PDB file of C-alpha atoms in Angstrom:
ATOM      1  CA  MET P   1      92.626  57.730 101.076  1.00 88.00           C
ATOM      2  CA  ALA P   2      90.766  55.173 103.413  1.00 89.00           C
ATOM      3  CA  THR P   3      89.449  53.418 100.045  1.00 89.00           C
ATOM      4  CA  ALA P   4      93.219  52.783  98.952  1.00 92.00           C
ATOM      5  CA  LEU P   5      94.110  51.690 102.457  1.00 92.00           C
ATOM      6  CA  LEU P   6      91.240  49.325 102.573  1.00 92.00           C
ATOM      7  CA  GLU P   7      92.023  47.821  99.206  1.00 92.00           C
ATOM      8  CA  GLY P   8      95.742  47.210 100.062  1.00 94.00           C
ATOM      9  CA  ALA P   9      96.811  49.731  97.390  1.00 93.00           C
ATOM     10  CA  LYS P  10     100.217  51.149  97.724  1.00 92.00           C
ATOM     11  CA  THR P  11      99.395  54.386  96.033  1.00 93.00           C
ATOM     12  CA  LEU P  12      96.543  56.715  95.908  1.00 93.00           C
ATOM     13  CA  THR P  13      95.226  56.952  92.439  1.00 93.00           C
ATOM     14  CA  LEU P  14      92.762  59.249  90.699  1.00 94.00           C
ATOM     15  CA  SER P  15      89.942  56.598  90.811  1.00 92.00           C
ATOM     16  CA  HIS P  16      90.077  56.491  94.593  1.00 91.00           C
ATOM     17  CA  LEU P  17      89.517  60.414  94.609  1.00 92.00           C
ATOM     18  CA  LYS P  18      86.999  60.237  92.120  1.00 91.00           C
ATOM     19  CA  SER P  19      84.741  57.189  94.092  1.00 89.00           C
ATOM     20  CA  SER P  20      84.841  59.455  97.205  1.00 88.00           C
ATOM     21  CA  ALA P  21      84.201  63.107  95.843  1.00 91.00           C
ATOM     22  CA  TYR P  22      81.007  64.828  96.271  1.00 93.00           C
ATOM     23  CA  SER P  23      78.829  65.083  93.235  1.00 93.00           C
ATOM     24  CA  HIS P  24      78.274  68.106  91.398  1.00 94.00           C
ATOM     25  CA  GLU P  25      74.908  68.824  92.799  1.00 95.00           C
ATOM     26  CA  GLN P  26      76.205  68.203  96.362  1.00 96.00           C
ATOM     27  CA  CYS P  27      79.141  70.953  95.536  1.00 95.00           C
ATOM     28  CA  ILE P  28      76.481  73.318  94.420  1.00 96.00           C
ATOM     29  CA  ILE P  29      74.500  72.761  97.572  1.00 96.00           C
ATOM     30  CA  ILE P  30      77.658  73.506  99.691  1.00 96.00           C
ATOM     31  CA  VAL P  31      78.422  76.814  97.760  1.00 96.00           C
ATOM     32  CA  ASN P  32      74.842  78.250  98.243  1.00 95.00           C
ATOM     33  CA  GLU P  33      74.695  77.290 101.680  1.00 95.00           C
ATOM     34  CA  THR P  34      78.267  79.019 102.318  1.00 94.00           C
ATOM     35  CA  ARG P  35      76.863  81.926 100.275  1.00 93.00           C
ATOM     36  CA  LEU P  36      73.784  82.188 102.500  1.00 91.00           C
ATOM     37  CA  GLY P  37      75.581  81.821 105.793  1.00 88.00           C
ATOM     38  CA  GLU P  38      78.176  84.499 104.747  1.00 86.00           C
ATOM     39  CA  LYS P  39      74.904  86.982 103.870  1.00 84.00           C
ATOM     40  CA  GLN P  40      73.515  86.323 107.207  1.00 79.00           C
ATOM     41  CA  LEU P  41      76.706  87.058 108.991  1.00 74.00           C
ATOM     42  CA  GLU P  42      76.931  90.659 107.058  1.00 72.00           C
ATOM     43  CA  PHE P  43      73.359  91.530 108.599  1.00 62.00           C
ATOM     44  CA  THR P  44      73.820  90.579 112.056  1.00 56.00           C
ATOM     45  CA  SER P  45      74.710  93.595 114.102  1.00 59.00           C
ATOM     46  CA  ASP P  46      76.335  91.819 117.017  1.00 62.00           C
ATOM     47  CA  SER P  47      78.783  89.642 114.779  1.00 63.00           C
ATOM     48  CA  SER P  48      81.666  92.137 114.621  1.00 73.00           C
ATOM     49  CA  ALA P  49      83.854  90.143 116.852  1.00 75.00           C
ATOM     50  CA  LEU P  50      83.317  87.413 114.931  1.00 77.00           C
ATOM     51  CA  ARG P  51      83.896  89.170 111.320  1.00 76.00           C
ATOM     52  CA  ILE P  52      87.126  90.804 112.887  1.00 79.00           C
ATOM     53  CA  ALA P  53      88.336  87.411 114.097  1.00 80.00           C
ATOM     54  CA  LEU P  54      87.377  85.890 110.458  1.00 82.00           C
ATOM     55  CA  GLY P  55      89.566  88.952 108.700  1.00 82.00           C
ATOM     56  CA  LEU P  56      85.856  90.102 107.289  1.00 80.00           C
ATOM     57  CA  GLU P  57      86.421  93.587 109.113  1.00 76.00           C
ATOM     58  CA  SER P  58      89.277  95.455 110.039  1.00 74.00           C
ATOM     59  CA  HIS P  59      89.740  96.198 113.997  1.00 65.00           C
ATOM     60  CA  GLN P  60      89.656  99.986 114.093  1.00 63.00           C
ATOM     61  CA  VAL P  61      91.457 101.668 117.126  1.00 46.00           C
ATOM     62  CA  SER P  62      89.151 103.863 119.270  1.00 43.00           C
ATOM     63  CA  VAL P  63      89.630 107.573 119.106  1.00 43.00           C
ATOM     64  CA  THR P  64      89.442 107.642 122.950  1.00 44.00           C
ATOM     65  CA  HIS P  65      92.768 106.162 123.565  1.00 45.00           C
ATOM     66  CA  SER P  66      95.870 108.553 124.180  1.00 45.00           C
ATOM     67  CA  THR P  67      98.806 108.547 121.813  1.00 48.00           C
ATOM     68  CA  SER P  68     100.984 107.198 124.584  1.00 47.00           C
ATOM     69  CA  GLN P  69      98.652 104.260 125.285  1.00 49.00           C
ATOM     70  CA  THR P  70      98.809 103.211 121.639  1.00 48.00           C
ATOM     71  CA  THR P  71     102.687 103.590 121.336  1.00 49.00           C
ATOM     72  CA  LYS P  72     103.023 101.289 124.464  1.00 50.00           C
ATOM     73  CA  THR P  73     100.820  98.708 122.954  1.00 50.00           C
ATOM     74  CA  GLN P  74     102.540  98.614 119.599  1.00 52.00           C
ATOM     75  CA  SER P  75     105.968  98.372 121.333  1.00 52.00           C
ATOM     76  CA  ARG P  76     104.997  95.562 123.733  1.00 57.00           C
ATOM     77  CA  ARG P  77     106.405  92.165 122.408  1.00 58.00           C
ATOM     78  CA  SER P  78     104.170  88.985 122.061  1.00 56.00           C
ATOM     79  CA  ALA P  79     103.740  86.674 124.744  1.00 63.00           C
ATOM     80  CA  THR P  80     105.980  83.436 124.774  1.00 66.00           C
ATOM     81  CA  GLY P  81     104.042  80.915 122.698  1.00 66.00           C
ATOM     82  CA  ASN P  82     102.231  83.463 120.491  1.00 67.00           C
ATOM     83  CA  THR P  83     103.696  83.939 117.395  1.00 63.00           C
ATOM     84  CA  LYS P  84     103.120  86.472 115.088  1.00 66.00           C
ATOM     85  CA  PRO P  85     101.251  85.768 111.768  1.00 68.00           C
ATOM     86  CA  GLN P  86     103.184  84.619 108.941  1.00 72.00           C
ATOM     87  CA  ARG P  87     103.955  81.785 106.306  1.00 68.00           C
ATOM     88  CA  ARG P  88     105.482  78.912 107.716  1.00 66.00           C
ATOM     89  CA  PRO P  89     107.221  76.431 105.032  1.00 68.00           C
ATOM     90  CA  VAL P  90     105.280  73.475 104.503  1.00 65.00           C
ATOM     91  CA  GLY P  91     106.307  70.010 103.095  1.00 65.00           C
ATOM     92  CA  GLY P  92     109.869  68.995 102.215  1.00 62.00           C
ATOM     93  CA  GLY P  93     111.866  66.325 103.778  1.00 58.00           C
ATOM     94  CA  GLU P  94     111.764  63.010 102.326  1.00 60.00           C
ATOM     95  CA  ASN P  95     108.392  63.492 100.536  1.00 53.00           C
ATOM     96  CA  VAL P  96     110.023  66.271  97.987  1.00 53.00           C
ATOM     97  CA  GLY P  97     110.037  64.634  94.565  1.00 50.00           C
TER      98      GLY P  97
END
């Protein structure tokens, strides 16, 4: 997009995108580094909180909690401003073609 703006173009073209795209070799390096990083996360024993946050593991409720505590937690509303995870509509408006 920056290239198109610098050229004063009114539209973003495929040639603009191709001129700033990563090369095939760069993409392979990125994929390999990503896989290596994910593999390192798998073997780190203290990464469970991170793995749960990333959705790679599910958080299991401890067996030591009593049933009444679990019920209270589940029926409690979320704090104001903290929405439940859900899909939100994207786009629309004047840009819909």
